[in-house]
Amino acid sequence: MTPGLHAILSFLICCYRLPAVVYSLWLLVMNVKFDIHTCYYHVTFTAALLWILCNRALKGQELSQLQVSPTMSTTTTASADESLSLPSLFSCALSSASDAHHLSSIEDETQSLIQSSVVDLNSVSNRCKALTLFSDNETLEDIATKDLVYMFVPYVLGEVIGRTRTIGVRDRMLKLSESQAHFHTFMKLLEDYDVLPEEDRKLYRKMGGGGNMTLNDAAQRRETKISQYRKEKELRSKVLDVRARRGHAEIASPNNIDLIASLLPKEAPKVGRGNHDAAAPDDEDDEDEDVAREISLLLLRLIWTQALSQLDSMKQEMDLLRAGPQDEALTSAASDVRGERGAAAVDQTWRLDRVPVTGGPDGRGPLMDNQGRPLRPFTILPSGTAAERARFQSEVFRPDHRLPTMTMDEYLEEERKRGKFISGGGAASQEAPTTDEQLTMDSEQDGTRFADEKGEEKRVKDEKWAQFTDANPKGSGNTMNRG
């Protein structure tokens, strides 16, 4: 073996193992036949390797003194993640997911938070499987209250993955399928542990495990949602009460992820020489264990219902994506449009000028032909007057039938005025006085102005009747005695 090969071998091995330094020193001392260049090589390589090993030792000492923060990013190494406790790691994942929930999914910051949360949630899921927190041989009573919160891990995974930004129809369908798989895992876990009541499980089986829904099932599900919404208000108030007693920060409108995070146990304070009360047992948390377990089970049922709704929405989105154009069709259509535009640009060099089209509302030709078909794109703008805009707005949300414009009493009064009702007749009409009798009775009321007016009216009437009888004696009009 040549001296140069010895030196190179020593350099490569010494990057990882210390005995190679001893090997190089032994070659330097025992190999007296090497010339001055070989010795120079060995001394240089040995010094460089010793410097590398010293730096590695110092860096390892600095890393061992670092304290791991509970809010560190999920881009750290696997060894750093393993140093976190399971509640702290789950809290980091929920914190990133909650921050991403309040941001737009198209932002780069949101996608960074989503990827960080997915990595942490996968680590939490792997740890739960390694610790065997949930087993087929156990029942719901066998699970500790502090471990119920880890049942939400598949749901949070499905929720976060569903907000992942995708490019193209195929990528979106893959993400939807992955999110659906996590939701089904969450729902299957609750069904295995009998967390759900019998009516909810019947609804789940009728829907085919989150599949197609008939009209009857939709009506039943609406009733379930109404009752579940009432329970949600009670649940949220209880959760916020427990959060306040446990010292969590108040949130104006907490989402599902914030409610899940409130179920995580709060870290116990450190015990020092001047802090003897911190080591005392937390009797208040022991008393709240039953309340916390009840809240956890109610929250599991609530989120199960919401996951069921999300599965229906995802199924509808998948149907729309399958029915719509795929990525290849969109790419070919875009290339065809670009090709047509390029050909049109080339054709402009030899085509004749078109005759300018005039007319229409904007002077660029008519909008529609004689059959009512549009000839070119146009935009319907709102009217210029406020009265017409208000009229159009009032005509948008209204029933599809004509509403009444008057009441029944008003309609009957209008019909009476038109003479469509016959009044009088019968026994009441026979007993009622005639006009002459009524006029005579009114004129006999002495001492009143009304009686004087009626008396004068009766006198005029009698005088006219007398003049008529004088001008027309009896039998003068019927000389032939007919009738």
CSV table of C-alpha atoms in Angstrom, one decimal:
chain,number,residue,atom,x,y,z
A,1,MET,CA,0.0,0.0,0.0
A,2,THR,CA,1.4,3.4,-1.0
A,3,PRO,CA,1.9,6.2,1.5
A,4,GLY,CA,-0.6,8.4,-0.3
A,5,LEU,CA,-3.2,5.7,-0.1
A,6,HIS,CA,-2.5,5.3,3.6
A,7,ALA,CA,-3.0,9.0,4.2
A,8,ILE,CA,-6.3,9.2,2.2
A,9,LEU,CA,-7.6,6.1,4.0
A,10,SER,CA,-6.8,7.7,7.3
A,11,PHE,CA,-8.6,10.9,6.4
A,12,LEU,CA,-11.8,9.1,5.3
A,13,ILE,CA,-12.0,6.8,8.3
A,14,CYS,CA,-11.1,9.6,10.8
A,15,CYS,CA,-14.1,11.6,9.8
A,16,TYR,CA,-16.2,9.1,11.7
A,17,ARG,CA,-13.9,7.1,14.0
A,18,LEU,CA,-11.1,8.2,16.4
A,19,PRO,CA,-8.8,5.1,16.1
A,20,ALA,CA,-7.9,6.2,12.6
A,21,VAL,CA,-5.9,9.1,14.2
A,22,VAL,CA,-3.9,6.5,16.2
A,23,TYR,CA,-3.4,4.6,13.0
A,24,SER,CA,-2.0,7.7,11.2
A,25,LEU,CA,0.3,8.5,14.1
A,26,TRP,CA,1.6,4.9,14.1
A,27,LEU,CA,2.3,5.1,10.4
A,28,LEU,CA,4.2,8.3,10.9
A,29,VAL,CA,6.4,6.9,13.7
A,30,MET,CA,7.0,3.3,12.4
A,31,ASN,CA,7.3,4.0,8.7
A,32,VAL,CA,10.7,5.5,8.7
A,33,LYS,CA,11.2,4.8,5.0
A,34,PHE,CA,8.7,7.5,4.0
A,35,ASP,CA,10.2,10.6,2.5
A,36,ILE,CA,9.6,14.2,3.7
A,37,HIS,CA,6.5,14.6,1.5
A,38,THR,CA,4.8,11.6,3.0
A,39,CYS,CA,5.4,12.8,6.5
A,40,TYR,CA,4.0,16.2,5.5
A,41,TYR,CA,0.9,14.6,4.2
A,42,HIS,CA,0.4,12.6,7.4
A,43,VAL,CA,1.0,15.5,9.7
A,44,THR,CA,-1.4,17.8,7.7
A,45,PHE,CA,-4.2,15.2,7.6
A,46,THR,CA,-3.8,14.3,11.2
A,47,ALA,CA,-4.0,17.9,12.3
A,48,ALA,CA,-7.1,18.5,10.2
A,49,LEU,CA,-8.8,15.4,11.5
A,50,LEU,CA,-8.1,16.4,15.1
A,51,TRP,CA,-9.6,19.8,14.5
A,52,ILE,CA,-12.8,18.2,13.0
A,53,LEU,CA,-13.2,15.9,16.0
A,54,CYS,CA,-12.8,18.7,18.5
A,55,ASN,CA,-15.4,20.8,16.7
A,56,ARG,CA,-17.8,17.9,16.7
A,57,ALA,CA,-17.3,17.3,20.4
A,58,LEU,CA,-18.0,21.0,21.1
A,59,LYS,CA,-21.2,21.0,19.0
A,60,GLY,CA,-22.5,17.9,20.7
A,61,GLN,CA,-22.0,19.5,24.1
A,62,GLU,CA,-23.8,22.6,22.9
A,63,LEU,CA,-26.8,20.6,21.6
A,64,SER,CA,-27.0,18.7,24.8
A,65,GLN,CA,-27.4,21.9,26.8
A,66,LEU,CA,-30.2,23.3,24.6
A,67,GLN,CA,-33.7,23.3,26.0
A,68,VAL,CA,-36.4,22.1,23.6
A,69,SER,CA,-39.3,24.7,23.2
A,70,PRO,CA,-42.9,23.3,23.1
A,71,THR,CA,-43.7,25.7,20.2
A,72,MET,CA,-40.8,24.6,18.0
A,73,SER,CA,-41.4,24.0,14.3
A,74,THR,CA,-41.9,20.5,12.9
A,75,THR,CA,-39.0,20.9,10.6
A,76,THR,CA,-36.7,19.8,13.5
A,77,THR,CA,-35.0,16.4,13.4
A,78,ALA,CA,-36.6,13.2,14.7
A,79,SER,CA,-34.4,13.2,17.8
A,80,ALA,CA,-35.7,16.6,18.8
A,81,ASP,CA,-39.3,15.5,18.3
A,82,GLU,CA,-38.7,12.4,20.5
A,83,SER,CA,-37.5,14.7,23.3
A,84,LEU,CA,-41.0,16.3,23.5
A,85,SER,CA,-43.7,14.6,25.5
A,86,LEU,CA,-46.8,13.3,23.8
A,87,PRO,CA,-49.1,16.1,25.1
A,88,SER,CA,-46.5,18.8,24.1
A,89,LEU,CA,-46.1,17.4,20.6
A,90,PHE,CA,-49.9,17.2,20.2
A,91,SER,CA,-50.2,20.7,21.5
A,92,CYS,CA,-47.7,21.9,18.9
A,93,ALA,CA,-49.6,20.2,16.1
A,94,LEU,CA,-53.0,21.7,17.3
A,95,SER,CA,-51.4,25.2,17.6
A,96,SER,CA,-50.2,25.1,14.0
A,97,ALA,CA,-53.5,23.8,12.8
A,98,SER,CA,-55.4,26.5,14.7
A,99,ASP,CA,-53.2,29.2,13.3
A,100,ALA,CA,-53.8,27.8,9.8
A,101,HIS,CA,-57.5,27.7,10.3
A,102,HIS,CA,-57.8,31.5,10.6
A,103,LEU,CA,-55.7,32.1,7.5
A,104,SER,CA,-56.4,31.7,3.8
A,105,SER,CA,-55.4,28.4,2.4
A,106,ILE,CA,-53.7,29.9,-0.7
A,107,GLU,CA,-51.1,31.7,1.4
A,108,ASP,CA,-47.6,30.3,1.7
A,109,GLU,CA,-47.6,30.9,5.5
A,110,THR,CA,-50.8,28.8,5.8
A,111,GLN,CA,-49.3,25.9,3.8
A,112,SER,CA,-46.1,26.0,6.0
A,113,LEU,CA,-48.3,25.7,9.1
A,114,ILE,CA,-50.3,22.9,7.5
A,115,GLN,CA,-47.2,20.9,6.6
A,116,SER,CA,-45.7,21.5,10.1
A,117,SER,CA,-49.0,20.3,11.7
A,118,VAL,CA,-49.2,17.2,9.5
A,119,VAL,CA,-45.6,16.1,10.5
A,120,ASP,CA,-46.4,16.5,14.2
A,121,LEU,CA,-49.7,14.7,13.9
A,122,ASN,CA,-48.1,11.8,12.1
A,123,SER,CA,-45.6,11.6,15.0
A,124,VAL,CA,-48.4,11.7,17.5
A,125,SER,CA,-50.2,9.0,15.6
A,126,ASN,CA,-47.1,6.8,15.5
A,127,ARG,CA,-46.5,7.3,19.2
A,128,CYS,CA,-50.1,6.4,20.1
A,129,LYS,CA,-49.7,3.1,18.1
A,130,ALA,CA,-46.4,2.4,19.8
A,131,LEU,CA,-47.9,3.0,23.2
A,132,THR,CA,-51.1,1.0,22.3
A,133,LEU,CA,-53.4,3.6,23.8
A,134,PHE,CA,-56.4,2.1,21.9
A,135,SER,CA,-56.8,-1.6,21.6
A,136,ASP,CA,-59.6,-3.9,20.4
A,137,ASN,CA,-59.6,-5.7,23.7
A,138,GLU,CA,-60.6,-2.6,25.7
A,139,THR,CA,-63.8,-0.8,26.3
A,140,LEU,CA,-64.5,2.9,26.7
A,141,GLU,CA,-64.3,2.6,30.5
A,142,ASP,CA,-60.8,1.2,30.2
A,143,ILE,CA,-59.5,4.4,28.5
A,144,ALA,CA,-58.1,7.0,30.9
A,145,THR,CA,-59.7,10.5,30.7
A,146,LYS,CA,-56.4,12.1,29.7
A,147,ASP,CA,-56.1,9.6,26.7
A,148,LEU,CA,-59.5,10.4,25.2
A,149,VAL,CA,-58.1,13.5,23.6
A,150,TYR,CA,-55.9,11.4,21.3
A,151,MET,CA,-59.0,10.0,19.6
A,152,PHE,CA,-59.2,13.3,17.8
A,153,VAL,CA,-55.8,12.7,16.0
A,154,PRO,CA,-57.3,11.2,12.8
A,155,TYR,CA,-60.0,13.9,12.6
A,156,VAL,CA,-57.4,16.7,12.9
A,157,LEU,CA,-55.3,15.0,10.3
A,158,GLY,CA,-58.2,14.8,7.9
A,159,GLU,CA,-59.2,18.4,8.6
A,160,VAL,CA,-55.6,19.7,8.0
A,161,ILE,CA,-55.0,17.6,4.9
A,162,GLY,CA,-58.2,18.8,3.4
A,163,ARG,CA,-56.9,22.4,3.5
A,164,THR,CA,-53.7,21.5,1.6
A,165,ARG,CA,-53.2,23.6,-1.5
A,166,THR,CA,-53.1,21.5,-4.7
A,167,ILE,CA,-52.4,22.1,-8.4
A,168,GLY,CA,-54.7,20.3,-10.7
A,169,VAL,CA,-57.7,18.1,-10.4
A,170,ARG,CA,-55.8,14.9,-9.8
A,171,ASP,CA,-53.9,16.3,-6.8
A,172,ARG,CA,-57.1,17.6,-5.3
A,173,MET,CA,-58.8,14.2,-5.6
A,174,LEU,CA,-55.8,12.5,-4.0
A,175,LYS,CA,-55.9,14.9,-1.0
A,176,LEU,CA,-59.7,14.5,-0.7
A,177,SER,CA,-59.3,10.7,-0.7
A,178,GLU,CA,-56.6,10.9,2.0
A,179,SER,CA,-58.7,13.2,4.1
A,180,GLN,CA,-61.7,10.9,3.7
A,181,ALA,CA,-59.6,7.9,4.9
A,182,HIS,CA,-58.7,9.8,8.1
A,183,PHE,CA,-62.3,10.8,8.7
A,184,HIS,CA,-63.4,7.2,8.3
A,185,THR,CA,-60.7,6.1,10.7
A,186,PHE,CA,-61.9,8.6,13.3
A,187,MET,CA,-65.5,7.5,12.9
A,188,LYS,CA,-64.7,3.8,13.0
A,189,LEU,CA,-62.7,4.3,16.2
A,190,LEU,CA,-65.7,6.0,17.9
A,191,GLU,CA,-68.0,3.3,16.7
A,192,ASP,CA,-65.8,0.5,18.0
A,193,TYR,CA,-65.7,2.0,21.5
A,194,ASP,CA,-69.5,2.7,21.6
A,195,VAL,CA,-69.1,6.4,22.0
A,196,LEU,CA,-72.0,7.1,19.7
A,197,PRO,CA,-75.6,6.6,20.7
A,198,GLU,CA,-77.7,4.0,18.9
A,199,GLU,CA,-79.6,6.6,16.7
A,200,ASP,CA,-76.4,8.1,15.4
A,201,ARG,CA,-75.0,4.7,14.5
A,202,LYS,CA,-78.2,3.9,12.7
A,203,LEU,CA,-77.9,7.0,10.7
A,204,TYR,CA,-74.3,6.2,9.9
A,205,ARG,CA,-75.3,2.7,8.7
A,206,LYS,CA,-78.2,4.1,6.6
A,207,MET,CA,-75.8,6.4,4.8
A,208,GLY,CA,-73.5,3.6,4.0
A,209,GLY,CA,-70.7,4.8,6.2
A,210,GLY,CA,-70.7,8.3,4.8
A,211,GLY,CA,-71.9,7.5,1.4
A,212,ASN,CA,-75.1,8.3,-0.5
A,213,MET,CA,-77.9,9.9,1.4
A,214,THR,CA,-81.6,9.6,0.5
A,215,LEU,CA,-84.3,12.2,1.1
A,216,ASN,CA,-85.6,10.5,4.3
A,217,ASP,CA,-82.1,10.3,5.7
A,218,ALA,CA,-81.5,13.9,5.0
A,219,ALA,CA,-84.7,14.9,6.9
A,220,GLN,CA,-83.6,12.7,9.8
A,221,ARG,CA,-80.2,14.2,9.8
A,222,ARG,CA,-81.7,17.7,9.9
A,223,GLU,CA,-83.5,16.7,13.1
A,224,THR,CA,-80.2,15.3,14.5
A,225,LYS,CA,-78.4,18.6,13.6
A,226,ILE,CA,-81.0,20.7,15.4
A,227,SER,CA,-80.7,18.7,18.6
A,228,GLN,CA,-76.9,18.5,18.2
A,229,TYR,CA,-76.7,22.3,17.8
A,230,ARG,CA,-78.5,22.7,21.2
A,231,LYS,CA,-76.0,20.4,22.8
A,232,GLU,CA,-73.1,22.3,21.1
A,233,LYS,CA,-74.1,25.5,22.9
A,234,GLU,CA,-74.1,23.7,26.3
A,235,LEU,CA,-70.8,22.0,25.4
A,236,ARG,CA,-69.0,25.1,24.4
A,237,SER,CA,-70.0,26.9,27.7
A,238,LYS,CA,-68.7,23.9,29.7
A,239,VAL,CA,-65.5,23.8,27.8
A,240,LEU,CA,-64.9,27.5,28.2
A,241,ASP,CA,-65.6,27.2,31.9
A,242,VAL,CA,-63.0,24.4,32.3
A,243,ARG,CA,-60.5,26.4,30.2
A,244,ALA,CA,-60.9,29.3,32.6
A,245,ARG,CA,-60.4,27.2,35.7
A,246,ARG,CA,-57.4,25.6,34.2
A,247,GLY,CA,-55.8,28.9,33.4
A,248,HIS,CA,-56.0,28.8,29.6
A,249,ALA,CA,-56.2,32.1,27.7
A,250,GLU,CA,-59.7,33.2,26.7
A,251,ILE,CA,-60.7,32.9,23.0
A,252,ALA,CA,-63.5,34.9,21.5
A,253,SER,CA,-64.9,32.3,19.1
A,254,PRO,CA,-63.0,29.0,19.6
A,255,ASN,CA,-63.1,26.5,16.7
A,256,ASN,CA,-63.0,22.7,17.0
A,257,ILE,CA,-59.2,22.6,17.1
A,258,ASP,CA,-59.2,25.0,20.0
A,259,LEU,CA,-61.8,23.0,21.9
A,260,ILE,CA,-59.6,19.9,21.4
A,261,ALA,CA,-56.6,21.7,22.6
A,262,SER,CA,-58.4,22.7,25.8
A,263,LEU,CA,-58.7,19.0,26.7
A,264,LEU,CA,-55.0,18.5,26.9
A,265,PRO,CA,-53.6,18.4,30.5
A,266,LYS,CA,-51.9,21.6,31.7
A,267,GLU,CA,-48.2,21.1,32.5
A,268,ALA,CA,-47.5,21.1,36.2
A,269,PRO,CA,-45.3,23.9,37.6
A,270,LYS,CA,-41.7,23.2,38.6
A,271,VAL,CA,-41.0,22.5,42.2
A,272,GLY,CA,-38.2,24.6,43.8
A,273,ARG,CA,-37.0,25.5,47.2
A,274,GLY,CA,-39.3,28.5,47.4
A,275,ASN,CA,-42.3,26.9,45.8
A,276,HIS,CA,-43.5,24.2,48.2
A,277,ASP,CA,-47.2,24.7,47.3
A,278,ALA,CA,-46.6,23.5,43.7
A,279,ALA,CA,-46.0,20.0,44.9
A,280,ALA,CA,-49.3,19.7,46.6
A,281,PRO,CA,-51.9,17.5,44.8
A,282,ASP,CA,-54.3,19.3,42.6
A,283,ASP,CA,-57.6,18.4,44.2
A,284,GLU,CA,-59.5,20.7,41.9
A,285,ASP,CA,-58.4,18.8,38.8
A,286,ASP,CA,-59.4,15.5,40.5
A,287,GLU,CA,-62.9,16.9,41.0
A,288,ASP,CA,-63.1,18.1,37.4
A,289,GLU,CA,-62.1,14.7,36.0
A,290,ASP,CA,-65.7,13.6,35.6
A,291,VAL,CA,-66.6,16.9,34.0
A,292,ALA,CA,-63.6,16.6,31.7
A,293,ARG,CA,-64.6,13.1,30.7
A,294,GLU,CA,-68.2,14.2,30.0
A,295,ILE,CA,-67.0,17.1,27.9
A,296,SER,CA,-64.6,14.8,26.0
A,297,LEU,CA,-67.3,12.4,25.1
A,298,LEU,CA,-69.7,15.2,24.1
A,299,LEU,CA,-67.1,16.8,22.0
A,300,LEU,CA,-66.4,13.4,20.3
A,301,ARG,CA,-70.1,13.1,19.4
A,302,LEU,CA,-70.2,16.7,18.2
A,303,ILE,CA,-67.2,16.4,16.0
A,304,TRP,CA,-68.4,13.0,14.7
A,305,THR,CA,-71.5,14.7,13.4
A,306,GLN,CA,-69.5,17.5,11.8
A,307,ALA,CA,-67.1,14.9,10.2
A,308,LEU,CA,-70.2,13.2,8.8
A,309,SER,CA,-71.2,16.4,7.1
A,310,GLN,CA,-67.7,17.0,5.8
A,311,LEU,CA,-67.7,13.5,4.2
A,312,ASP,CA,-70.9,14.4,2.4
A,313,SER,CA,-69.4,17.6,1.1
A,314,MET,CA,-66.2,15.8,0.0
A,315,LYS,CA,-68.2,13.2,-1.8
A,316,GLN,CA,-70.1,15.9,-3.7
A,317,GLU,CA,-66.8,17.6,-4.5
A,318,MET,CA,-65.3,14.3,-5.8
A,319,ASP,CA,-68.4,13.8,-8.0
A,320,LEU,CA,-67.9,17.3,-9.5
A,321,LEU,CA,-64.2,16.8,-10.1
A,322,ARG,CA,-64.9,13.4,-11.8
A,323,ALA,CA,-67.6,15.0,-14.0
A,324,GLY,CA,-65.5,18.0,-14.9
A,325,PRO,CA,-62.5,18.2,-17.3
A,326,GLN,CA,-59.3,16.5,-16.2
A,327,ASP,CA,-55.8,18.0,-16.2
A,328,GLU,CA,-55.0,16.6,-19.6
A,329,ALA,CA,-58.1,18.1,-21.2
A,330,LEU,CA,-57.4,21.5,-19.5
A,331,THR,CA,-53.8,21.4,-20.8
A,332,SER,CA,-54.8,20.5,-24.3
A,333,ALA,CA,-57.5,23.2,-24.3
A,334,ALA,CA,-55.1,25.8,-23.1
A,335,SER,CA,-52.6,24.8,-25.8
A,336,ASP,CA,-55.3,24.9,-28.5
A,337,VAL,CA,-56.3,28.4,-27.4
A,338,ARG,CA,-52.7,29.6,-27.5
A,339,GLY,CA,-52.3,28.0,-31.0
A,340,GLU,CA,-55.4,29.7,-32.3
A,341,ARG,CA,-54.2,33.1,-30.9
A,342,GLY,CA,-50.9,32.6,-32.6
A,343,ALA,CA,-52.5,31.6,-35.9
A,344,ALA,CA,-54.8,34.7,-35.6
A,345,ALA,CA,-51.8,36.9,-35.0
A,346,VAL,CA,-50.0,35.5,-38.1
A,347,ASP,CA,-53.2,35.8,-40.2
A,348,GLN,CA,-53.4,39.5,-39.5
A,349,THR,CA,-50.5,40.1,-41.8
A,350,TRP,CA,-52.5,39.3,-45.0
A,351,ARG,CA,-56.2,39.6,-44.0
A,352,LEU,CA,-58.3,42.5,-45.3
A,353,ASP,CA,-59.6,45.1,-43.0
A,354,ARG,CA,-63.1,44.3,-41.7
A,355,VAL,CA,-66.0,46.6,-42.2
A,356,PRO,CA,-66.5,48.5,-38.9
A,357,VAL,CA,-69.7,47.4,-37.1
A,358,THR,CA,-71.8,50.1,-35.6
A,359,GLY,CA,-75.1,50.2,-33.7
A,360,GLY,CA,-76.1,48.7,-30.4
A,361,PRO,CA,-76.1,50.3,-27.0
A,362,ASP,CA,-72.4,50.9,-27.0
A,363,GLY,CA,-71.8,51.5,-30.7
A,364,ARG,CA,-70.0,48.2,-31.3
A,365,GLY,CA,-72.9,46.3,-32.9
A,366,PRO,CA,-76.0,44.6,-31.7
A,367,LEU,CA,-75.9,42.4,-28.6
A,368,MET,CA,-78.4,39.8,-29.8
A,369,ASP,CA,-79.8,38.6,-33.1
A,370,ASN,CA,-83.5,38.4,-34.1
A,371,GLN,CA,-84.0,35.0,-32.4
A,372,GLY,CA,-82.6,36.4,-29.1
A,373,ARG,CA,-79.3,34.6,-29.2
A,374,PRO,CA,-76.3,36.7,-27.9
A,375,LEU,CA,-73.8,37.7,-30.5
A,376,ARG,CA,-71.0,38.8,-28.2
A,377,PRO,CA,-70.3,38.9,-24.4
A,378,PHE,CA,-71.9,41.7,-22.5
A,379,THR,CA,-72.5,42.7,-18.9
A,380,ILE,CA,-75.8,43.7,-17.4
A,381,LEU,CA,-75.1,46.8,-15.2
A,382,PRO,CA,-77.4,48.1,-12.5
A,383,SER,CA,-79.9,50.9,-13.2
A,384,GLY,CA,-78.9,54.4,-12.7
A,385,THR,CA,-81.9,55.4,-10.5
A,386,ALA,CA,-82.2,54.4,-6.9
A,387,ALA,CA,-85.9,53.7,-7.2
A,388,GLU,CA,-85.4,51.0,-9.8
A,389,ARG,CA,-82.5,49.4,-7.9
A,390,ALA,CA,-84.8,49.2,-4.8
A,391,ARG,CA,-87.6,47.7,-6.9
A,392,PHE,CA,-85.3,45.1,-8.3
A,393,GLN,CA,-83.9,44.3,-4.9
A,394,SER,CA,-87.3,43.8,-3.4
A,395,GLU,CA,-88.3,41.4,-6.2
A,396,VAL,CA,-85.4,39.1,-5.6
A,397,PHE,CA,-86.4,37.2,-2.4
A,398,ARG,CA,-90.1,36.7,-2.6
A,399,PRO,CA,-92.5,33.8,-2.9
A,400,ASP,CA,-93.2,32.3,-6.3
A,401,HIS,CA,-97.0,33.1,-6.0
A,402,ARG,CA,-98.8,36.4,-5.9
A,403,LEU,CA,-99.4,37.8,-2.4
A,404,PRO,CA,-102.8,39.2,-1.3
A,405,THR,CA,-103.2,43.0,-1.6
A,406,MET,CA,-106.3,43.4,0.6
A,407,THR,CA,-108.1,41.6,3.5
A,408,MET,CA,-111.3,39.6,3.2
A,409,ASP,CA,-113.3,42.4,4.8
A,410,GLU,CA,-112.0,44.9,2.3
A,411,TYR,CA,-112.8,42.6,-0.5
A,412,LEU,CA,-116.4,42.0,0.7
A,413,GLU,CA,-117.0,45.7,1.2
A,414,GLU,CA,-115.8,46.4,-2.4
A,415,GLU,CA,-118.1,43.7,-3.7
A,416,ARG,CA,-121.1,45.2,-1.8
A,417,LYS,CA,-120.4,48.6,-3.3
A,418,ARG,CA,-120.6,47.0,-6.7
A,419,GLY,CA,-124.1,45.7,-5.9
A,420,LYS,CA,-123.2,42.0,-5.9
A,421,PHE,CA,-125.0,41.4,-2.6
A,422,ILE,CA,-128.9,41.4,-2.3
A,423,SER,CA,-130.1,42.8,1.0
A,424,GLY,CA,-133.6,42.7,2.5
A,425,GLY,CA,-136.5,40.4,1.8
A,426,GLY,CA,-138.0,37.7,3.9
A,427,ALA,CA,-139.9,38.1,7.2
A,428,ALA,CA,-137.9,41.1,8.2
A,429,SER,CA,-138.9,42.9,5.0
A,430,GLN,CA,-142.6,42.2,5.7
A,431,GLU,CA,-142.5,43.7,9.1
A,432,ALA,CA,-140.4,46.7,8.1
A,433,PRO,CA,-142.6,49.9,7.4
A,434,THR,CA,-142.9,51.2,3.8
A,435,THR,CA,-141.4,54.5,2.7
A,436,ASP,CA,-144.8,56.3,3.2
A,437,GLU,CA,-145.3,54.8,6.6
A,438,GLN,CA,-141.8,55.7,7.7
A,439,LEU,CA,-142.3,59.3,6.3
A,440,THR,CA,-145.5,59.6,8.3
A,441,MET,CA,-143.9,58.4,11.5
A,442,ASP,CA,-141.0,60.7,11.1
A,443,SER,CA,-143.3,63.7,10.5
A,444,GLU,CA,-145.3,63.0,13.7
A,445,GLN,CA,-142.4,63.6,15.9
A,446,ASP,CA,-143.4,67.1,17.1
A,447,GLY,CA,-140.9,69.6,18.5
A,448,THR,CA,-137.9,68.5,16.5
A,449,ARG,CA,-136.3,69.9,13.4
A,450,PHE,CA,-136.1,66.5,11.9
A,451,ALA,CA,-139.9,66.2,12.2
A,452,ASP,CA,-140.5,69.5,10.6
A,453,GLU,CA,-138.3,68.6,7.6
A,454,LYS,CA,-140.1,65.2,7.2
A,455,GLY,CA,-143.5,67.0,7.5
A,456,GLU,CA,-142.6,69.4,4.8
A,457,GLU,CA,-141.4,66.5,2.7
A,458,LYS,CA,-144.7,64.6,3.3
A,459,ARG,CA,-146.7,67.8,2.3
A,460,VAL,CA,-144.8,68.2,-1.0
A,461,LYS,CA,-145.3,64.6,-1.8
A,462,ASP,CA,-149.1,64.7,-1.1
A,463,GLU,CA,-149.4,67.8,-3.1
A,464,LYS,CA,-147.7,66.3,-6.1
A,465,TRP,CA,-149.9,63.2,-5.8
A,466,ALA,CA,-153.0,65.4,-5.8
A,467,GLN,CA,-151.9,67.2,-8.9
A,468,PHE,CA,-151.2,63.9,-10.5
A,469,THR,CA,-154.7,62.5,-9.7
A,470,ASP,CA,-156.3,65.7,-10.9
A,471,ALA,CA,-154.5,65.5,-14.2
A,472,ASN,CA,-155.1,61.8,-14.6
A,473,PRO,CA,-158.6,60.8,-13.3
A,474,LYS,CA,-159.3,57.2,-12.6
A,475,GLY,CA,-159.9,55.0,-15.7
A,476,SER,CA,-158.7,57.7,-18.2
A,477,GLY,CA,-155.7,55.7,-19.2
A,478,ASN,CA,-157.4,52.4,-19.9
A,479,THR,CA,-160.3,53.2,-22.2
A,480,MET,CA,-160.3,49.7,-23.7
A,481,ASN,CA,-160.6,48.2,-20.2
A,482,ARG,CA,-157.6,45.9,-20.9
A,483,GLY,CA,-155.5,44.2,-18.3
